[in-house]
mmCIF file of C-alpha atoms in Angstrom:
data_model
loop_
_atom_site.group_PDB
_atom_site.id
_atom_site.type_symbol
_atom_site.label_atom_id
_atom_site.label_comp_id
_atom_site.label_asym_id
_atom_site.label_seq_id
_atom_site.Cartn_x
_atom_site.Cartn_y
_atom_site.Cartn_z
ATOM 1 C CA UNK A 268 0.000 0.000 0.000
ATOM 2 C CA UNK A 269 0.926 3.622 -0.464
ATOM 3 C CA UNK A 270 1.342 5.587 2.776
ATOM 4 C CA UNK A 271 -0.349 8.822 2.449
ATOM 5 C CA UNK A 272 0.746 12.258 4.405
ATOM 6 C CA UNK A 273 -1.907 14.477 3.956
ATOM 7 C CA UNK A 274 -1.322 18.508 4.895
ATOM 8 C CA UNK A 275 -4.388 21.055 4.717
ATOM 9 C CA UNK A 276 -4.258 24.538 3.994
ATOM 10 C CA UNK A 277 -6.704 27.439 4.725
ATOM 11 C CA UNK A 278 -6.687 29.427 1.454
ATOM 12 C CA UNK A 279 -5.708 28.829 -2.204
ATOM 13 C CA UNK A 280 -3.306 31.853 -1.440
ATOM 14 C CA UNK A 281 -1.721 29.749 0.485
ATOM 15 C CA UNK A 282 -1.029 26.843 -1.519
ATOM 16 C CA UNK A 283 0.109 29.130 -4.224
ATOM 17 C CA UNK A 284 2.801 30.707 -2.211
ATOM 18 C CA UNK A 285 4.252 26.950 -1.392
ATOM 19 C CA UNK A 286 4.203 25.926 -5.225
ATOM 20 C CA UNK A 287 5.814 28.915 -6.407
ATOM 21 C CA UNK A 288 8.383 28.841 -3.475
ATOM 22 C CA UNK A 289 9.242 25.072 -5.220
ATOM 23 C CA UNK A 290 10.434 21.870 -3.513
ATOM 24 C CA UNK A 291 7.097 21.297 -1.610
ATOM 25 C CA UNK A 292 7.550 18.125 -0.550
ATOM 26 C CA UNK A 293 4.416 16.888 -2.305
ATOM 27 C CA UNK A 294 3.216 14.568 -4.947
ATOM 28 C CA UNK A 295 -0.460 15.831 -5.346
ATOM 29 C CA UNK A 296 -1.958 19.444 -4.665
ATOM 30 C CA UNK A 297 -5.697 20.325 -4.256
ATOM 31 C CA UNK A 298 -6.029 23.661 -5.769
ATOM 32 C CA UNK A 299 -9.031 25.724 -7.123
ATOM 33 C CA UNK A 300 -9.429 26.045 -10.560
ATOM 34 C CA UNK A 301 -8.483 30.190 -10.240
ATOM 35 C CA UNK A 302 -5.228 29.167 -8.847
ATOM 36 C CA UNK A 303 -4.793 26.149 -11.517
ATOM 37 C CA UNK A 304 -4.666 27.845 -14.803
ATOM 38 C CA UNK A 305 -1.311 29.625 -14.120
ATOM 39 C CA UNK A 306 0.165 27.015 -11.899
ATOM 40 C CA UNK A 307 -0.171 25.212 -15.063
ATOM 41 C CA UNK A 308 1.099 28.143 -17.102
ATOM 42 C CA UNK A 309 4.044 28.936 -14.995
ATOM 43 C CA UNK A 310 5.138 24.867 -15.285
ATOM 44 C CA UNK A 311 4.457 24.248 -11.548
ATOM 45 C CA UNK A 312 2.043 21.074 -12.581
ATOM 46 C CA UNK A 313 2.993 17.922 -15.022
ATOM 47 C CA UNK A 314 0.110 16.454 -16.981
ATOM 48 C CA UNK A 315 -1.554 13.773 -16.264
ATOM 49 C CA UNK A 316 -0.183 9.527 -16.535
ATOM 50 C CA UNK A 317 -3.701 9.535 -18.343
ATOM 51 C CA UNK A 318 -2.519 5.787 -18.749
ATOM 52 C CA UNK A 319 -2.222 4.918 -15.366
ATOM 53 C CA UNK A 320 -5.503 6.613 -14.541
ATOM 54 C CA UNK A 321 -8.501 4.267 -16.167
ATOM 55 C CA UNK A 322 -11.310 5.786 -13.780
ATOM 56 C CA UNK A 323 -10.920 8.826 -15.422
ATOM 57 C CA UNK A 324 -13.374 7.410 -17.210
ATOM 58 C CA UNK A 325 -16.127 7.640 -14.652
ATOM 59 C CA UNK A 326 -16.288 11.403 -14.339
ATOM 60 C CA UNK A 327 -18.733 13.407 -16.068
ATOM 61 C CA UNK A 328 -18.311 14.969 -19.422
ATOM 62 C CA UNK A 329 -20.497 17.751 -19.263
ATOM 63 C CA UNK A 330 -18.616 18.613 -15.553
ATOM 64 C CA UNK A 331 -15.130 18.609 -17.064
ATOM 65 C CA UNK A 332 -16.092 20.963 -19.913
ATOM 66 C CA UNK A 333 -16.510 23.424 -17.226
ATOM 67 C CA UNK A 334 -12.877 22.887 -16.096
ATOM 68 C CA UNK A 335 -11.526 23.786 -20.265
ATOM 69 C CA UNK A 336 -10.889 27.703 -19.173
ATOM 70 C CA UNK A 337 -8.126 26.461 -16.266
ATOM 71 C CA UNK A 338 -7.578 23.247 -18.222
ATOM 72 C CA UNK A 339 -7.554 22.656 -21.769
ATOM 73 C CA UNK A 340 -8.293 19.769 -22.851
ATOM 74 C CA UNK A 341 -8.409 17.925 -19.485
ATOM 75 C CA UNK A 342 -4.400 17.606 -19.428
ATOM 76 C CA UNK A 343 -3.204 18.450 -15.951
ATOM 77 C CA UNK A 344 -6.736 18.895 -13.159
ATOM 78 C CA UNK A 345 -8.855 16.072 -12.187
ATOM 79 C CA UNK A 346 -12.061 17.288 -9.839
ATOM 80 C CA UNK A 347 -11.966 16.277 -6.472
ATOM 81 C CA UNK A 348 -14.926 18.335 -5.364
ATOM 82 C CA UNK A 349 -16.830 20.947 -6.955
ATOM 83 C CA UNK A 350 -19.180 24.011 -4.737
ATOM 84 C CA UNK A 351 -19.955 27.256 -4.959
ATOM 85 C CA UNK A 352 -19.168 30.345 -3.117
ATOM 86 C CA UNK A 353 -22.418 32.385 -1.777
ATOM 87 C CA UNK A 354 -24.539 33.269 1.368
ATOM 88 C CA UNK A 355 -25.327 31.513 4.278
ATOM 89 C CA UNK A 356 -27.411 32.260 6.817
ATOM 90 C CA UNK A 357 -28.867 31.702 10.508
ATOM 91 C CA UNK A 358 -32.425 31.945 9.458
ATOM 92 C CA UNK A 359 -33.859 32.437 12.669
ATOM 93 C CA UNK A 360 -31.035 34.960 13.977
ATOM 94 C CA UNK A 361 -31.125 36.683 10.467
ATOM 95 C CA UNK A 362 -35.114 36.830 10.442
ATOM 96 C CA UNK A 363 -35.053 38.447 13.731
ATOM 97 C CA UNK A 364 -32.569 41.035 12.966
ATOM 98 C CA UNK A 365 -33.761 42.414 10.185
ATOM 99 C CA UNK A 366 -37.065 42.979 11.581
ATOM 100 C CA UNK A 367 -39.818 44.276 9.478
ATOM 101 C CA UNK A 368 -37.679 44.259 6.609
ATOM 102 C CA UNK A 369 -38.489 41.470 4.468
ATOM 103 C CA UNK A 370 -35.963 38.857 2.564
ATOM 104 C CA UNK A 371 -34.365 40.093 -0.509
ATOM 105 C CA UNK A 372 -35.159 38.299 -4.132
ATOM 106 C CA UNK A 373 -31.191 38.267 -4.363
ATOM 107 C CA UNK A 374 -28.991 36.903 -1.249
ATOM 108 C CA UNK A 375 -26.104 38.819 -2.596
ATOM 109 C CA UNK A 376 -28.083 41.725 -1.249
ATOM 110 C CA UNK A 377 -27.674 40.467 2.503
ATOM 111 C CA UNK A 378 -23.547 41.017 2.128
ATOM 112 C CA UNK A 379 -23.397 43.213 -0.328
ATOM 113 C CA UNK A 380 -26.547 46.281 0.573
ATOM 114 C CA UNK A 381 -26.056 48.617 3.755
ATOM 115 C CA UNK A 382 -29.820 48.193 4.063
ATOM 116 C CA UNK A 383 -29.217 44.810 4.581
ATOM 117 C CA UNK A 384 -25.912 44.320 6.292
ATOM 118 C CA UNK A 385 -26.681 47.636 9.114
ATOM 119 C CA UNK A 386 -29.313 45.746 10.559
ATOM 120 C CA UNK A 387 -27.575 42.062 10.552
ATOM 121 C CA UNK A 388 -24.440 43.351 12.001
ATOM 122 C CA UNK A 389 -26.076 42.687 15.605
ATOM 123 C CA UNK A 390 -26.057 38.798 15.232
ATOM 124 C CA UNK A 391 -22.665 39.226 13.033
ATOM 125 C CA UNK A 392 -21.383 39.334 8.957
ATOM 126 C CA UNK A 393 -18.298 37.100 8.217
ATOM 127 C CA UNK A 394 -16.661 37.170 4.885
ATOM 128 C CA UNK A 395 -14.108 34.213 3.687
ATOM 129 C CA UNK A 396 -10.664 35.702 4.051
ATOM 130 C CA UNK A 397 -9.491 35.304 0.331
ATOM 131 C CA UNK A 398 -9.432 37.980 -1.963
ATOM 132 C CA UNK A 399 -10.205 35.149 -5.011
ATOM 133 C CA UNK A 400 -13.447 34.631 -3.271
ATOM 134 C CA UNK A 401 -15.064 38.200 -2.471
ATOM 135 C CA UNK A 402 -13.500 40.285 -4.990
ATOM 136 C CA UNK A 403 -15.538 38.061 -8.028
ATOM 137 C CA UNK A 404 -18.724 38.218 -6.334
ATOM 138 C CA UNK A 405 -18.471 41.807 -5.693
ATOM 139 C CA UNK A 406 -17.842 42.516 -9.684
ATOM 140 C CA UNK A 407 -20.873 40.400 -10.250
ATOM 141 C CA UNK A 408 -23.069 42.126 -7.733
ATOM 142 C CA UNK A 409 -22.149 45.900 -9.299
ATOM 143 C CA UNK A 410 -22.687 44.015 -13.256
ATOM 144 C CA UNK A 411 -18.955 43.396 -14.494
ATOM 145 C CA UNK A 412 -17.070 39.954 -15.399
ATOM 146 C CA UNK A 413 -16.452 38.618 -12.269
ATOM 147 C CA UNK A 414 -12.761 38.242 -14.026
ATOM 148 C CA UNK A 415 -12.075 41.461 -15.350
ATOM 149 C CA UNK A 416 -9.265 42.420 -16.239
ATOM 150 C CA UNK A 417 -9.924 46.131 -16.044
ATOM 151 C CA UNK A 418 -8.285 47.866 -13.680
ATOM 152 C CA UNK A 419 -11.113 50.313 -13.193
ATOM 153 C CA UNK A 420 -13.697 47.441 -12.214
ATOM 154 C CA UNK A 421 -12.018 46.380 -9.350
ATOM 155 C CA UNK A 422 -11.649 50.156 -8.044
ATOM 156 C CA UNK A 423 -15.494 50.345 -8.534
ATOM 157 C CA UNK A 424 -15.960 47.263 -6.558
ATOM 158 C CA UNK A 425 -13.781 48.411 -3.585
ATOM 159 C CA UNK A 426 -16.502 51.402 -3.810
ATOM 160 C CA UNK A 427 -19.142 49.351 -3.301
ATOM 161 C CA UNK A 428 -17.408 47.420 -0.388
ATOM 162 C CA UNK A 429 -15.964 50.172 1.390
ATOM 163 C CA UNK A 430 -20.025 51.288 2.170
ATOM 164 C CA UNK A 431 -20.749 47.846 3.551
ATOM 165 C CA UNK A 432 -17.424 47.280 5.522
ATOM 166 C CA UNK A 433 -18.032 48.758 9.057
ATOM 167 C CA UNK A 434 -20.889 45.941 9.194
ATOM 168 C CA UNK A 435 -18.480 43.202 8.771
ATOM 169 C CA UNK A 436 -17.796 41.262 11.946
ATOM 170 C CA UNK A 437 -15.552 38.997 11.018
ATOM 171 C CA UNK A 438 -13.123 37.751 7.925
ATOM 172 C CA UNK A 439 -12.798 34.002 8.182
ATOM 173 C CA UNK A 440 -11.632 30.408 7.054
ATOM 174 C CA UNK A 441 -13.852 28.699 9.741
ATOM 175 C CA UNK A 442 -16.886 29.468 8.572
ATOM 176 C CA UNK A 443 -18.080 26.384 9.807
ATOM 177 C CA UNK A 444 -17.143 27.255 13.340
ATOM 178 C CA UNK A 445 -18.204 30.703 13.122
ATOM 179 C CA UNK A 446 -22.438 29.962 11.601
ATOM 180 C CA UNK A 447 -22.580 26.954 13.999
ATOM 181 C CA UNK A 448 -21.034 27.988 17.011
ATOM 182 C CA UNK A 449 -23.099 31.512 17.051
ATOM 183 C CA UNK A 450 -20.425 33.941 16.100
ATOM 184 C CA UNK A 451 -21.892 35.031 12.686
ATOM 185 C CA UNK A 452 -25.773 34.944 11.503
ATOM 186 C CA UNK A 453 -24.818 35.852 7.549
ATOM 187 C CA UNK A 454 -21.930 34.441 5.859
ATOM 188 C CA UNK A 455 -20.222 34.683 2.109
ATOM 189 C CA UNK A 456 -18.973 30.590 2.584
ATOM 190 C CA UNK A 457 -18.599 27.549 0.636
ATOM 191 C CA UNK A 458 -21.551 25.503 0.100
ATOM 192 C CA UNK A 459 -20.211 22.640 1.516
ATOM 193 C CA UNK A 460 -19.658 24.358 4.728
ATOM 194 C CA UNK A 461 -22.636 25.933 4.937
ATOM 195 C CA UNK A 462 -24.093 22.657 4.528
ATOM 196 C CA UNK A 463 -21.652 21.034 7.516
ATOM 197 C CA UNK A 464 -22.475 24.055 9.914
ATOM 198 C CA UNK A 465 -26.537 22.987 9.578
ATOM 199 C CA UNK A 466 -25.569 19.442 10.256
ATOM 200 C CA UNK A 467 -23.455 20.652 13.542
ATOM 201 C CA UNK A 468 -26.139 22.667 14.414
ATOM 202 C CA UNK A 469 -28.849 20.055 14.443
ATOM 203 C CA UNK A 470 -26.359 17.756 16.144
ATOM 204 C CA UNK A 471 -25.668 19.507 18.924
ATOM 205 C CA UNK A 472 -29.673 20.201 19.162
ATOM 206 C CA UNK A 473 -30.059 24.113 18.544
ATOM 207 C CA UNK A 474 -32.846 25.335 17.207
ATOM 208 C CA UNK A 475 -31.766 27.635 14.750
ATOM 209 C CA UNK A 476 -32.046 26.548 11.117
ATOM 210 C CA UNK A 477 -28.920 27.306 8.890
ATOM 211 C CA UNK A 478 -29.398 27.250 5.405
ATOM 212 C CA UNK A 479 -27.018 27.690 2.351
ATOM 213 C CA UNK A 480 -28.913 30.185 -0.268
ATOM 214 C CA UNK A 481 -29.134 30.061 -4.302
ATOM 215 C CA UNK A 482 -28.592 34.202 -5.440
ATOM 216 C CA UNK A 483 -30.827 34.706 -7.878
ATOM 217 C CA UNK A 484 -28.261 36.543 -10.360
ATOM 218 C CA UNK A 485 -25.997 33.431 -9.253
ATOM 219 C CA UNK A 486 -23.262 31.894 -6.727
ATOM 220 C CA UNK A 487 -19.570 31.231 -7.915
ATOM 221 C CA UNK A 488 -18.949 28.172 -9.006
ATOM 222 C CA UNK A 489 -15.594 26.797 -8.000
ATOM 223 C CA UNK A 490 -13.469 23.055 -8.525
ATOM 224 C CA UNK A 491 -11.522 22.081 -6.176
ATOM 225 C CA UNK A 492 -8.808 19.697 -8.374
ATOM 226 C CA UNK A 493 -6.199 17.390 -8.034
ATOM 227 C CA UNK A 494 -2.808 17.760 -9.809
ATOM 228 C CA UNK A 495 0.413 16.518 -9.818
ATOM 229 C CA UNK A 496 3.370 18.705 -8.948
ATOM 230 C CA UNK A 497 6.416 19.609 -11.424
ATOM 231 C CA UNK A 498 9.279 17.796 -9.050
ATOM 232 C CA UNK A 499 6.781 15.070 -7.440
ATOM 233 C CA UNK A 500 9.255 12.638 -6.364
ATOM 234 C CA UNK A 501 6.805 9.592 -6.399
ATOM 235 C CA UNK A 502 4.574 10.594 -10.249
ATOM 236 C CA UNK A 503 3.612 6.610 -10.348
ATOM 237 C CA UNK A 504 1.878 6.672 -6.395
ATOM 238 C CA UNK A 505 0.577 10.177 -7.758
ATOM 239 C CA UNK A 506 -1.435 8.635 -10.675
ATOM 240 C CA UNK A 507 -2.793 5.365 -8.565
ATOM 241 C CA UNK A 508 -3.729 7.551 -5.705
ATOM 242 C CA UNK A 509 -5.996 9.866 -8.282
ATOM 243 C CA UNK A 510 -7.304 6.536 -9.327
ATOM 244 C CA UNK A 511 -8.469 5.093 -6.393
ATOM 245 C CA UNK A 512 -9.623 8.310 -5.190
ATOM 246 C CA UNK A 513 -12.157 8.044 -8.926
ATOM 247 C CA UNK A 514 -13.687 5.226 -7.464
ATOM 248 C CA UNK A 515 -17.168 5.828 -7.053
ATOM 249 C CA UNK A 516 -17.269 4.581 -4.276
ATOM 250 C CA UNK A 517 -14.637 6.661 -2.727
ATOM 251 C CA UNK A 518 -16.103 9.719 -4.575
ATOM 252 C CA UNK A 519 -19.312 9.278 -2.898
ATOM 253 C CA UNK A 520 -17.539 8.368 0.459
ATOM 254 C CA UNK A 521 -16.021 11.608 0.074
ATOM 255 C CA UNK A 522 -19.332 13.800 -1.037
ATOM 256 C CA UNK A 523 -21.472 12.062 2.382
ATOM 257 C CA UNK A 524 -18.752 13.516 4.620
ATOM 258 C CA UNK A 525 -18.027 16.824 3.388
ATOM 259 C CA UNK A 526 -21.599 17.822 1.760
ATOM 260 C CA UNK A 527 -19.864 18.735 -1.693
ATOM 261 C CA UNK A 528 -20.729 17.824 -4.674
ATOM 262 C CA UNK A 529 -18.876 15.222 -6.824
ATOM 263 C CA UNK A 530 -17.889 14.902 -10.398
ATOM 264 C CA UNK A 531 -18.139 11.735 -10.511
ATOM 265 C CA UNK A 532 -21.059 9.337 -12.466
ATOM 266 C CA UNK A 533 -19.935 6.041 -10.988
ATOM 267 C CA UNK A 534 -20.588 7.788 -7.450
ATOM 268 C CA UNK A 535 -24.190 8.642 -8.042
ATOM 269 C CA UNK A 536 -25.995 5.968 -6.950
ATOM 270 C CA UNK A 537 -23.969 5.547 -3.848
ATOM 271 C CA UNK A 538 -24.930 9.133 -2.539
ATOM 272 C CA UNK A 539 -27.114 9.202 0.630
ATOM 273 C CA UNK A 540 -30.738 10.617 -0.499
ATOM 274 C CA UNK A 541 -30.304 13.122 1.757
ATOM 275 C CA UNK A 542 -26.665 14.340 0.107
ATOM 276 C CA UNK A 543 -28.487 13.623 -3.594
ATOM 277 C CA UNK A 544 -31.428 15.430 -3.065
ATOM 278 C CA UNK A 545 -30.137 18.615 -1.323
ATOM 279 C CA UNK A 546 -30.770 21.241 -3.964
ATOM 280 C CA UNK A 547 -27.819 23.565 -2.320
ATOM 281 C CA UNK A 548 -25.180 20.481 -2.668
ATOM 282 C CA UNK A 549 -26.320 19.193 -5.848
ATOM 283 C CA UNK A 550 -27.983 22.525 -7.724
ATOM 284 C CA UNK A 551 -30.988 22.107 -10.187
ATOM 285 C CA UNK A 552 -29.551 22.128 -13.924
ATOM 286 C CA UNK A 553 -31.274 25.787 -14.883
ATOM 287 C CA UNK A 554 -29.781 26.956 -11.451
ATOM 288 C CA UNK A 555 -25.990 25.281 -12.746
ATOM 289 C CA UNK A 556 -26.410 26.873 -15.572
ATOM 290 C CA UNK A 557 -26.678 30.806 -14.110
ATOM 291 C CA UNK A 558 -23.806 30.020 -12.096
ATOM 292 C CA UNK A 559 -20.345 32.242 -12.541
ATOM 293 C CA UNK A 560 -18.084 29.682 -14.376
ATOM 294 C CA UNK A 561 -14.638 29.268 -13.200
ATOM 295 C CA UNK A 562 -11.582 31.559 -15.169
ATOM 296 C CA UNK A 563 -8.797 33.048 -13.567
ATOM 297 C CA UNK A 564 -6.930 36.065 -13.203
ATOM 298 C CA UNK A 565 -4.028 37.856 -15.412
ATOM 299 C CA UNK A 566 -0.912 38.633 -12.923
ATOM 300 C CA UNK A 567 -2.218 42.816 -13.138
ATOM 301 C CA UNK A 568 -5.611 41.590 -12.211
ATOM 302 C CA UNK A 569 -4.488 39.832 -9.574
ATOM 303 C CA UNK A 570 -2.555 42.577 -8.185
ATOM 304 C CA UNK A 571 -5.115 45.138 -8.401
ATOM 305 C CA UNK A 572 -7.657 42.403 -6.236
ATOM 306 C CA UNK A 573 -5.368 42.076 -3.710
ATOM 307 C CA UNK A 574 -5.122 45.854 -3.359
ATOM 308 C CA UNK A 575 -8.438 46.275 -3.188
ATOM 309 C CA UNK A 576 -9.114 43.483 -0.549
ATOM 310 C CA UNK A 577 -6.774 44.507 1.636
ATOM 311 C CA UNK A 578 -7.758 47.963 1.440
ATOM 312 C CA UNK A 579 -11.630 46.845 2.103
ATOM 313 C CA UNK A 580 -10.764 44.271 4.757
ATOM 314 C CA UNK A 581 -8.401 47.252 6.867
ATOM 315 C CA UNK A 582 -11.326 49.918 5.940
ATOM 316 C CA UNK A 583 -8.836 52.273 3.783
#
């Protein structure tokens, strides 16, 4: 058998940093499909053993099509999970903070509108620290490409944060932690966590109902994908680790834990109904389809995000 190590990290930021920085240690990386495109670009990724990887076959078409911005041609990324980015919310903590004034038609509105946010800063706002997850969003909400590679977009989005950020309680990676445990009521979090917070929640018997929420203009889509570093010092144990992971079994083992969707066809059937049939972990087809598909970032665009978020998250 193959002895696995397995490291986390808190941010695609962060794995970045490590690949660029060379001699990481490891075979396989996780990173989102923003990240991927110029890891592959910059030669910090080797393509696939496509050979040594039969259960490629069992993934979905239509899914990897979505991956052919970051990934032409399907050469380099295989999905490990996909999710979206978006709002999530203590329903009764939210309901009773904002009163008399009703639900928005778009969640975005919640995060995003001082009508919204100055009245649910009493039970708490957290935002996912990573500029690669706010900064898109926020050019969707004000009608750019959540891409852009216009300078002026991004200073235009800052605009629109800058109003909202005195409301902003917290910027986070445990988002899980932070909806279940009481310390935020609205959220900009992955699905998946969402999803884990109203499990822990239920668990540990609360009554509050947390709930991951479909935008109506549109959450952003992200894949979380497995690749195969430049100097991996074991490439063979690389390629039969993706494979077993492609497994459907394994796949669904993988989508009943972590309430993210898979990829994977072989690892429909093996879904818990409850996993299958959540329409915030597995989306309804016209809802997939007004999602913000995954791209990435020139290097100027991704300076001028970062400038902005930090200047947003220290309220310049």
């Amino acid at each position: 058998g193959i002895k696995v190590n397995y490291d986390t990290f808190e941010t695609n930021e962060a794995l970045h940093a490590k690949l660029v920085a060379g001699n990481t240690g490891y075979d396989i990386v996780v990173p989102g499909t923003v990240f991927a495109k110029g890891q592959i670009e910059g030669g910090l990724l080797q393509p696939l053993k496509k050979d040594q990887i039969p259960n490629l076959a069992n993934l979905d078409e239509g899914f990897m099509k979505t991956l052919d911005k970051a990934d032409p041609g399907n050469q380099y990324l295989v999905p490990w999970a996909w999710g979206f980015t978006t709002v999530g919310i203590n329903k009764t903590k939210a309901a009773k903070a904002l009163g008399d004034t009703p639900m928005p038609e778009n969640a975005w509105d919640l995060v995003f509108k001082p009508e919204y946010t100055s009245k649910l800063k009493k039970c708490g706002i957290a935002y996912l620290d990573s500029p690669t997850e706010i900064i898109p969003v926020a050019l969707h909400y004000i009608g750019k490409d959540a891409y852009s590679n216009d300078p002026a977009d991004y200073k235009e989005a800052g605009a629109m944060l800058a109003k909202v950020r005195k409301d902003i309680r917290l910027f986070s990676s445990t988002m899980i932690d932070d909806i279940a445990g009481g310390k935020a009521c609205v959220v900009v979090g992955w699905s998946g966590d969402i999803n884990i917070a109203a499990d822990r929640a239920k668990e540990n018997g609360s009554k509050d109902e947390i709930e991951a929420l479909l935008p109506s203009t549109g959450a952003l889509l992200f894949a979380d994908t497995m690749a195969v570093t430049k100097d991996a010092k074991h490439p063979n144990n690389a390629a039969a680790f993706i494979d077993f992971y492609l497994r459907g079994e394994n796949a669904a083992a993988m989508g009943n834990e972590m309430s993210y969707p898979t990829g994977n066809k072989a690892a429909m059937d093996k879904l818990k109904p409850e996993v299958a049939g959540n329409k915030t972990i597995f989306v309804e087809s016209d809802y997939f389809a007004k999602m913000i598909q995954p791209s990435s970032f020139t290097n100027e665009a991704r300076e001028a995000m970062a400038n902005v978020y930090n200047g947003f998250k220290k309220g310049k």
